[in-house]
Amino acid sequence: MHELSIVLSIIDIAQQQAIKEDAAVIEEIEIDIGCLSTVEMNAFDFAWQQAVKETMLEKAERKINRINGKARCSGCEVFFPLKNLYDACPKCGEHLIDIVEGKELRVRSLIVS
Amino acid sequence: MCATCGCDAEGKVTMHEPGHQHEHDHGHQHDHSHDHHRKVVDVEKDVLHQNDLLAERNRGYFDAKNILALNLVSSPGSGKTALLERTLTDLKGQLQFCVIEGDQQTTNDADRIHATGTKVVQINTGKGCHLDAHMVLHAVQGIKPAENSVLFIENVGNLVCPAMFDLGEKERVVIISVTEGDDKPLKYPDMFYSSTLCIINKTDLLPYVPFDMEKVKINAKKVNHKLEIIELSCTNGEGLDRWYDWLKSKVLVPETV
């Protein structure tokens, strides 16, 4: 249940930023969550509902961008979509891969008032 | 950040050092006035930014003091503490060690390490499922590892959550045992992906369990082709020399002018 820690970190980042902007309310938050980022979305949603209570994010609309996994094969240098960490390169069948996208976990922007 | 480890809030995370008491608390207060203009704010900040900053701070401290910090991760019961007990005893006098133990409850593991004569601090995470860089920072402040020493950080037994949290370690060592399934690297790929060494423990039990050694190695390499693998048994000592050689090869000899 590390999703609760992640939600609490998001709340911290968002509130600190909103306070810096002298805002009272966060109306919207945009978050990138890569599909390979080890966040289980059901656990994340559950943690979110509980954790945002009585914070500036309580009524915020949540926009989540899921970013698909993408890898580069260091054998044949092709880029390909990666669904699981153990997927093989579709060209050479090897597992000599480097992940280039899909591990993102970041707060992109807020709308505050 | 304190919300992540609960260190200030309700004292859910506690540190125990045999023969030592350590307390700390710090609160957060935010005052602000309100001004109600709707505004888009670019944040562009990694969610684990605060943890990663503290991890880098730990890493800088370890580098400056030439401390080899290793984060040991595994599911519960794969033999992390047994491996440490054996290592601390066998290499006594050759390398200098200290240990940070992470568990939800009890000081049992710290007591076992303490019995080997090694400096140890126990972190109890309460309900927490992983150690984070903030907890390690406080533990390091308490234990003050010596220069040129090896610091073992035994994480909470959990193959999922600790994968996300950088503690500032030099290397991450994942341990599995032959009593677990040989598909474990595929079922819990993130931990194998983020580790640099995989220890396969309890090889003395191989005749009694349906564990395919070649298959587990192939599975682990599918997830992380750079992963080094060492098979060993803490019970009969088989393979321990390879682990000790690996350890010694990672200890940097301090530069002399």
Coordinates of C-alpha atoms in Angstrom, one line a residue:
Chain A
M1 CA 0.0 0.0 0.0
H2 CA 2.7 2.5 -1.0
E3 CA 0.0 4.3 -2.9
L4 CA -1.0 6.1 0.3
S5 CA 2.6 7.5 0.6
I6 CA 2.4 8.6 -3.1
V7 CA -1.0 10.3 -2.6
L8 CA 0.3 12.1 0.5
S9 CA 3.4 13.2 -1.5
I10 CA 1.1 14.6 -4.2
I11 CA -1.0 16.4 -1.6
D12 CA 2.2 17.9 -0.1
I13 CA 3.5 19.1 -3.5
A14 CA 0.2 20.5 -4.6
Q15 CA -0.6 22.3 -1.3
Q16 CA 2.9 23.8 -1.1
Q17 CA 2.6 25.1 -4.6
A18 CA -0.9 26.5 -4.0
I19 CA 0.1 28.3 -0.8
K20 CA 3.0 29.8 -2.8
E21 CA 0.4 31.1 -5.2
D22 CA -1.7 32.5 -2.4
A23 CA -4.6 30.3 -3.4
A24 CA -7.4 29.1 -1.2
V25 CA -8.6 26.2 -3.3
I26 CA -7.1 23.7 -5.8
E27 CA -9.7 23.3 -8.5
E28 CA -7.9 20.9 -10.7
I29 CA -4.7 18.8 -10.6
E30 CA -3.0 17.1 -13.5
I31 CA -0.8 14.1 -12.8
D32 CA 1.3 11.8 -15.0
I33 CA 1.3 8.2 -14.0
G34 CA 3.3 5.9 -16.2
C35 CA 1.9 2.4 -16.8
L36 CA 5.2 0.9 -15.5
S37 CA 5.4 3.1 -12.4
T38 CA 4.3 0.4 -9.9
V39 CA 1.2 2.3 -9.0
E40 CA -1.9 0.1 -8.6
M41 CA -4.7 2.4 -9.7
N42 CA -7.5 0.9 -7.5
A43 CA -5.3 1.3 -4.5
F44 CA -4.4 4.8 -5.6
D45 CA -8.1 5.8 -6.0
F46 CA -8.9 4.4 -2.6
A47 CA -6.0 6.2 -0.9
W48 CA -6.9 9.4 -2.8
Q49 CA -10.5 9.4 -1.5
Q50 CA -9.4 9.1 2.1
A51 CA -6.4 11.3 2.0
V52 CA -7.7 14.4 0.3
K53 CA -10.4 15.0 2.9
E54 CA -9.9 18.3 4.6
T55 CA -7.1 19.3 2.3
M56 CA -7.0 21.9 -0.5
L57 CA -7.5 19.0 -2.9
E58 CA -10.7 17.8 -1.4
K59 CA -12.9 19.1 -4.3
A60 CA -10.2 19.2 -7.0
E61 CA -10.9 17.6 -10.3
R62 CA -8.2 15.0 -11.0
K63 CA -6.8 14.6 -14.5
I64 CA -4.6 11.6 -14.8
N65 CA -2.4 11.0 -17.9
R66 CA -1.5 7.3 -18.2
I67 CA 1.7 7.0 -20.1
N68 CA 2.3 3.8 -21.9
G69 CA 5.6 1.9 -21.5
K70 CA 8.2 2.2 -24.2
A71 CA 11.6 0.5 -24.4
R72 CA 14.7 0.6 -26.5
C73 CA 16.4 -2.6 -27.3
S74 CA 20.1 -2.1 -26.8
G75 CA 20.8 -5.1 -29.1
C76 CA 19.1 -3.9 -32.3
E77 CA 18.3 -0.4 -31.2
V78 CA 14.6 -0.5 -32.1
F79 CA 12.0 1.3 -29.9
F80 CA 8.9 -0.7 -29.1
P81 CA 5.9 -0.5 -26.7
L82 CA 6.5 -2.3 -23.4
K83 CA 3.6 -3.7 -21.5
N84 CA 5.5 -5.8 -18.9
L85 CA 9.0 -5.5 -17.7
Y86 CA 9.8 -9.0 -18.8
D87 CA 8.7 -8.5 -22.5
A88 CA 11.2 -9.3 -25.2
C89 CA 12.3 -7.2 -28.1
P90 CA 9.8 -7.9 -30.9
K91 CA 12.6 -7.8 -33.5
C92 CA 15.4 -9.9 -32.0
G93 CA 13.6 -11.7 -29.1
E94 CA 16.2 -10.6 -26.6
H95 CA 15.6 -8.9 -23.2
L96 CA 18.4 -6.4 -23.5
I97 CA 16.0 -3.5 -23.0
D98 CA 16.1 0.0 -21.5
I99 CA 12.9 1.6 -20.5
V100 CA 12.5 5.1 -22.0
E101 CA 8.9 5.9 -21.1
G102 CA 6.3 4.6 -18.6
K103 CA 8.0 5.1 -15.3
E104 CA 6.7 8.7 -14.9
L105 CA 5.1 9.8 -11.7
R106 CA 4.8 13.5 -11.5
V107 CA 2.5 16.4 -10.7
R108 CA 2.2 18.4 -14.0
S109 CA 0.0 21.4 -13.2
L110 CA -2.7 22.8 -11.0
I111 CA -5.6 25.2 -11.5
V112 CA -6.0 27.2 -8.3
S113 CA -8.2 30.0 -7.1
Chain B
M1 CA 7.6 14.5 3.8
C2 CA 6.9 13.8 7.4
A3 CA 3.5 12.6 6.3
T4 CA 5.2 9.9 4.3
C5 CA 7.0 8.3 7.3
G6 CA 4.8 9.7 10.0
C7 CA 7.9 10.8 11.9
D8 CA 6.4 13.9 13.5
A9 CA 2.7 13.2 13.5
E10 CA 1.7 10.5 15.9
G11 CA 5.1 8.8 16.5
K12 CA 4.1 5.8 14.3
V13 CA 7.7 5.3 13.2
T14 CA 10.1 4.6 16.0
M15 CA 13.8 4.0 16.3
H16 CA 15.4 1.7 18.8
E17 CA 19.1 1.5 19.4
P18 CA 20.2 -1.0 22.0
G19 CA 21.2 1.0 25.1
H20 CA 20.2 4.3 23.5
Q21 CA 17.1 6.5 23.3
H22 CA 16.6 9.0 20.5
E23 CA 13.6 11.3 20.2
H24 CA 12.9 14.1 17.8
D25 CA 9.9 16.0 16.7
H26 CA 9.2 18.9 14.4
G27 CA 5.8 20.3 13.3
H28 CA 4.7 22.1 10.2
Q29 CA 2.6 25.2 10.1
H30 CA 1.5 27.0 7.1
D31 CA -0.1 30.5 7.2
H32 CA -1.5 32.0 4.1
S33 CA -3.9 34.7 3.0
H34 CA -6.4 34.2 0.2
D35 CA -6.8 35.9 -3.1
H36 CA -9.4 34.3 -5.4
H37 CA -8.1 34.6 -9.0
R38 CA -8.3 31.4 -11.0
K39 CA -4.8 30.6 -12.2
V40 CA -3.0 27.7 -14.0
V41 CA 0.2 26.8 -12.2
D42 CA 2.9 24.6 -13.9
V43 CA 4.3 22.3 -11.2
E44 CA 6.3 19.7 -13.1
K45 CA 7.6 18.0 -10.0
D46 CA 8.2 14.3 -9.5
V47 CA 5.9 12.9 -6.8
L48 CA 8.8 11.2 -5.0
H49 CA 10.9 14.4 -5.4
Q50 CA 11.2 14.9 -1.6
N51 CA 12.2 11.3 -1.0
D52 CA 14.7 11.5 -3.9
L53 CA 16.2 14.7 -2.5
L54 CA 16.7 13.1 0.9
A55 CA 18.1 10.0 -0.8
E56 CA 20.7 12.1 -2.6
R57 CA 21.5 13.8 0.7
N58 CA 22.1 10.3 2.2
R59 CA 24.1 9.3 -0.8
G60 CA 26.3 12.4 -0.5
Y61 CA 27.0 11.6 3.1
F62 CA 27.8 8.0 2.3
D63 CA 30.2 9.0 -0.5
A64 CA 31.9 11.6 1.6
K65 CA 32.6 9.1 4.3
N66 CA 33.3 6.3 1.9
I67 CA 30.5 4.2 3.4
L68 CA 29.2 1.3 1.2
A69 CA 25.4 1.4 1.8
L70 CA 23.4 -1.6 0.6
N71 CA 19.7 -1.9 0.6
L72 CA 18.6 -5.5 1.2
V73 CA 15.1 -6.3 -0.1
S74 CA 13.1 -9.5 -0.2
S75 CA 9.8 -11.0 0.8
P76 CA 9.5 -11.9 4.5
G77 CA 11.3 -15.1 5.4
S78 CA 13.8 -15.4 2.6
G79 CA 16.7 -15.1 5.0
K80 CA 17.9 -11.5 5.0
T81 CA 18.7 -11.4 8.7
A82 CA 20.3 -14.9 8.6
L83 CA 22.5 -13.7 5.7
L84 CA 23.5 -10.7 7.7
E85 CA 24.2 -12.7 10.9
R86 CA 26.5 -15.0 8.9
T87 CA 28.2 -12.2 7.0
L88 CA 28.8 -10.1 10.1
T89 CA 30.3 -13.1 11.9
D90 CA 32.4 -14.5 9.1
L91 CA 33.9 -11.1 8.0
K92 CA 34.5 -9.8 11.5
G93 CA 37.8 -8.1 11.6
Q94 CA 38.0 -7.9 7.8
L95 CA 35.4 -5.2 7.2
Q96 CA 33.7 -2.7 9.5
F97 CA 29.9 -3.0 9.6
C98 CA 26.8 -1.4 10.9
V99 CA 23.1 -2.2 10.3
I100 CA 19.8 -0.5 10.0
E101 CA 16.9 -2.9 10.5
G102 CA 13.4 -2.2 9.1
D103 CA 10.4 -4.0 10.4
Q104 CA 6.8 -3.0 11.2
Q105 CA 7.1 -4.2 14.8
T106 CA 9.5 -5.7 17.3
T107 CA 13.3 -5.3 17.8
N108 CA 13.8 -9.1 17.2
D109 CA 16.1 -8.6 14.1
A110 CA 18.1 -5.8 15.8
D111 CA 18.6 -8.0 18.8
R112 CA 19.9 -10.8 16.5
I113 CA 22.3 -8.4 14.8
H114 CA 23.3 -6.9 18.2
A115 CA 24.3 -10.4 19.4
T116 CA 27.0 -10.5 16.6
G117 CA 28.6 -7.5 18.2
T118 CA 27.6 -5.1 15.4
K119 CA 26.3 -1.6 15.8
V120 CA 22.6 -1.7 14.9
V121 CA 19.5 0.5 14.9
Q122 CA 15.9 -0.8 14.5
I123 CA 13.3 1.3 12.6
N124 CA 9.8 0.2 13.3
T125 CA 7.5 1.5 10.6
G126 CA 4.3 0.9 12.5
K127 CA 1.9 0.1 9.6
G128 CA 4.3 1.3 7.0
C129 CA 5.2 -1.2 4.3
H130 CA 8.6 0.2 3.3
L131 CA 11.6 2.3 4.5
D132 CA 12.1 5.7 2.9
A133 CA 15.0 8.1 2.7
H134 CA 13.7 10.2 5.6
M135 CA 13.7 7.3 8.0
V136 CA 17.2 6.3 6.9
L137 CA 18.4 9.8 7.4
H138 CA 17.2 9.8 11.0
A139 CA 18.6 6.3 11.6
V140 CA 22.0 7.3 10.2
Q141 CA 22.0 10.4 12.5
G142 CA 21.6 8.0 15.4
I143 CA 24.0 5.2 14.4
K144 CA 26.7 7.4 12.9
P145 CA 28.4 4.8 10.7
A146 CA 32.2 4.9 10.7
E147 CA 34.2 6.0 7.7
N148 CA 35.1 3.2 5.2
S149 CA 32.5 0.9 6.7
V150 CA 29.7 -1.2 5.1
L151 CA 26.1 -0.1 6.1
F152 CA 23.5 -2.8 5.6
I153 CA 19.9 -1.5 5.4
E154 CA 17.6 -4.4 5.8
N155 CA 14.3 -3.2 4.4
V156 CA 10.8 -4.3 5.5
G157 CA 10.1 -7.8 4.1
N158 CA 8.0 -6.9 1.0
L159 CA 8.7 -7.4 -2.7
V160 CA 6.5 -4.6 -3.9
C161 CA 6.5 -1.3 -2.1
P162 CA 10.2 -0.8 -1.2
A163 CA 11.0 -0.9 -5.0
M164 CA 9.9 2.7 -5.4
F165 CA 11.9 4.3 -2.6
D166 CA 15.5 5.2 -3.1
L167 CA 17.2 5.3 0.3
G168 CA 20.5 6.7 -1.0
E169 CA 22.1 3.2 -1.3
K170 CA 25.0 2.3 -3.6
E171 CA 23.5 -1.1 -4.5
R172 CA 20.2 -2.8 -4.1
V173 CA 20.4 -6.5 -3.3
V174 CA 17.3 -8.6 -3.8
I175 CA 17.2 -11.9 -2.0
I176 CA 14.9 -14.9 -2.8
S177 CA 15.0 -18.4 -1.5
V178 CA 14.5 -21.7 -3.2
T179 CA 11.4 -22.3 -1.1
E180 CA 9.7 -19.5 -3.1
G181 CA 8.5 -19.9 -6.7
D182 CA 10.9 -19.7 -9.6
D183 CA 8.5 -17.3 -11.3
K184 CA 8.9 -14.7 -8.5
P185 CA 11.0 -12.3 -10.7
L186 CA 8.1 -12.3 -13.2
K187 CA 5.4 -11.8 -10.5
Y188 CA 7.3 -9.0 -8.8
P189 CA 9.4 -7.6 -11.6
D190 CA 9.9 -4.0 -10.2
M191 CA 12.1 -5.2 -7.4
F192 CA 14.3 -7.3 -9.8
Y193 CA 14.4 -4.5 -12.3
S194 CA 15.7 -2.0 -9.7
S195 CA 18.2 -4.3 -8.0
T196 CA 21.8 -4.8 -9.1
L197 CA 22.5 -8.2 -7.3
C198 CA 20.2 -11.1 -6.7
I199 CA 21.0 -13.6 -4.0
I200 CA 19.3 -17.0 -4.2
N201 CA 19.4 -18.3 -0.7
K202 CA 18.7 -21.7 1.0
T203 CA 20.3 -23.8 -1.8
D204 CA 20.8 -26.6 0.8
L205 CA 17.0 -27.2 0.4
L206 CA 17.1 -27.7 -3.3
P207 CA 16.7 -31.5 -3.1
Y208 CA 13.4 -31.1 -1.3
V209 CA 11.6 -28.4 -3.3
P210 CA 10.5 -28.2 -7.0
F211 CA 12.6 -25.1 -7.7
D212 CA 14.2 -24.8 -11.1
M213 CA 17.4 -22.8 -10.7
E214 CA 18.0 -22.3 -14.4
K215 CA 14.4 -21.1 -14.9
V216 CA 14.6 -18.5 -12.1
K217 CA 17.8 -17.1 -13.5
I218 CA 16.3 -16.8 -17.0
N219 CA 13.2 -15.1 -15.5
A220 CA 15.3 -12.7 -13.5
K221 CA 17.4 -11.8 -16.6
K222 CA 14.3 -11.3 -18.6
V223 CA 13.4 -8.5 -16.2
N224 CA 16.9 -7.1 -15.8
H225 CA 19.7 -8.3 -18.1
K226 CA 22.3 -6.5 -16.0
L227 CA 21.4 -8.3 -12.8
E228 CA 24.2 -10.3 -11.2
I229 CA 23.2 -13.6 -9.5
I230 CA 24.8 -15.5 -6.6
E231 CA 23.5 -18.8 -5.3
L232 CA 24.2 -19.6 -1.6
S233 CA 23.2 -21.2 1.6
C234 CA 23.5 -19.5 4.9
T235 CA 23.1 -22.9 6.6
N236 CA 25.9 -25.0 5.0
G237 CA 27.9 -22.0 3.8
E238 CA 27.9 -23.0 0.1
G239 CA 28.4 -20.0 -2.2
L240 CA 29.1 -17.5 0.6
D241 CA 32.6 -16.9 -0.6
R242 CA 31.2 -15.5 -3.9
W243 CA 29.0 -13.1 -1.9
Y244 CA 32.0 -12.1 0.3
D245 CA 34.1 -11.5 -2.8
W246 CA 31.3 -9.4 -4.3
L247 CA 31.1 -7.4 -1.1
K248 CA 34.8 -6.8 -0.9
S249 CA 35.0 -5.8 -4.5
K250 CA 32.4 -3.0 -3.8
V251 CA 34.2 -1.6 -0.8
L252 CA 36.3 1.3 -2.1
V253 CA 39.8 1.5 -0.8
P254 CA 40.2 5.1 0.5
E255 CA 42.5 7.1 -1.7
T256 CA 45.8 8.0 -0.1
V257 CA 47.6 11.2 -1.2

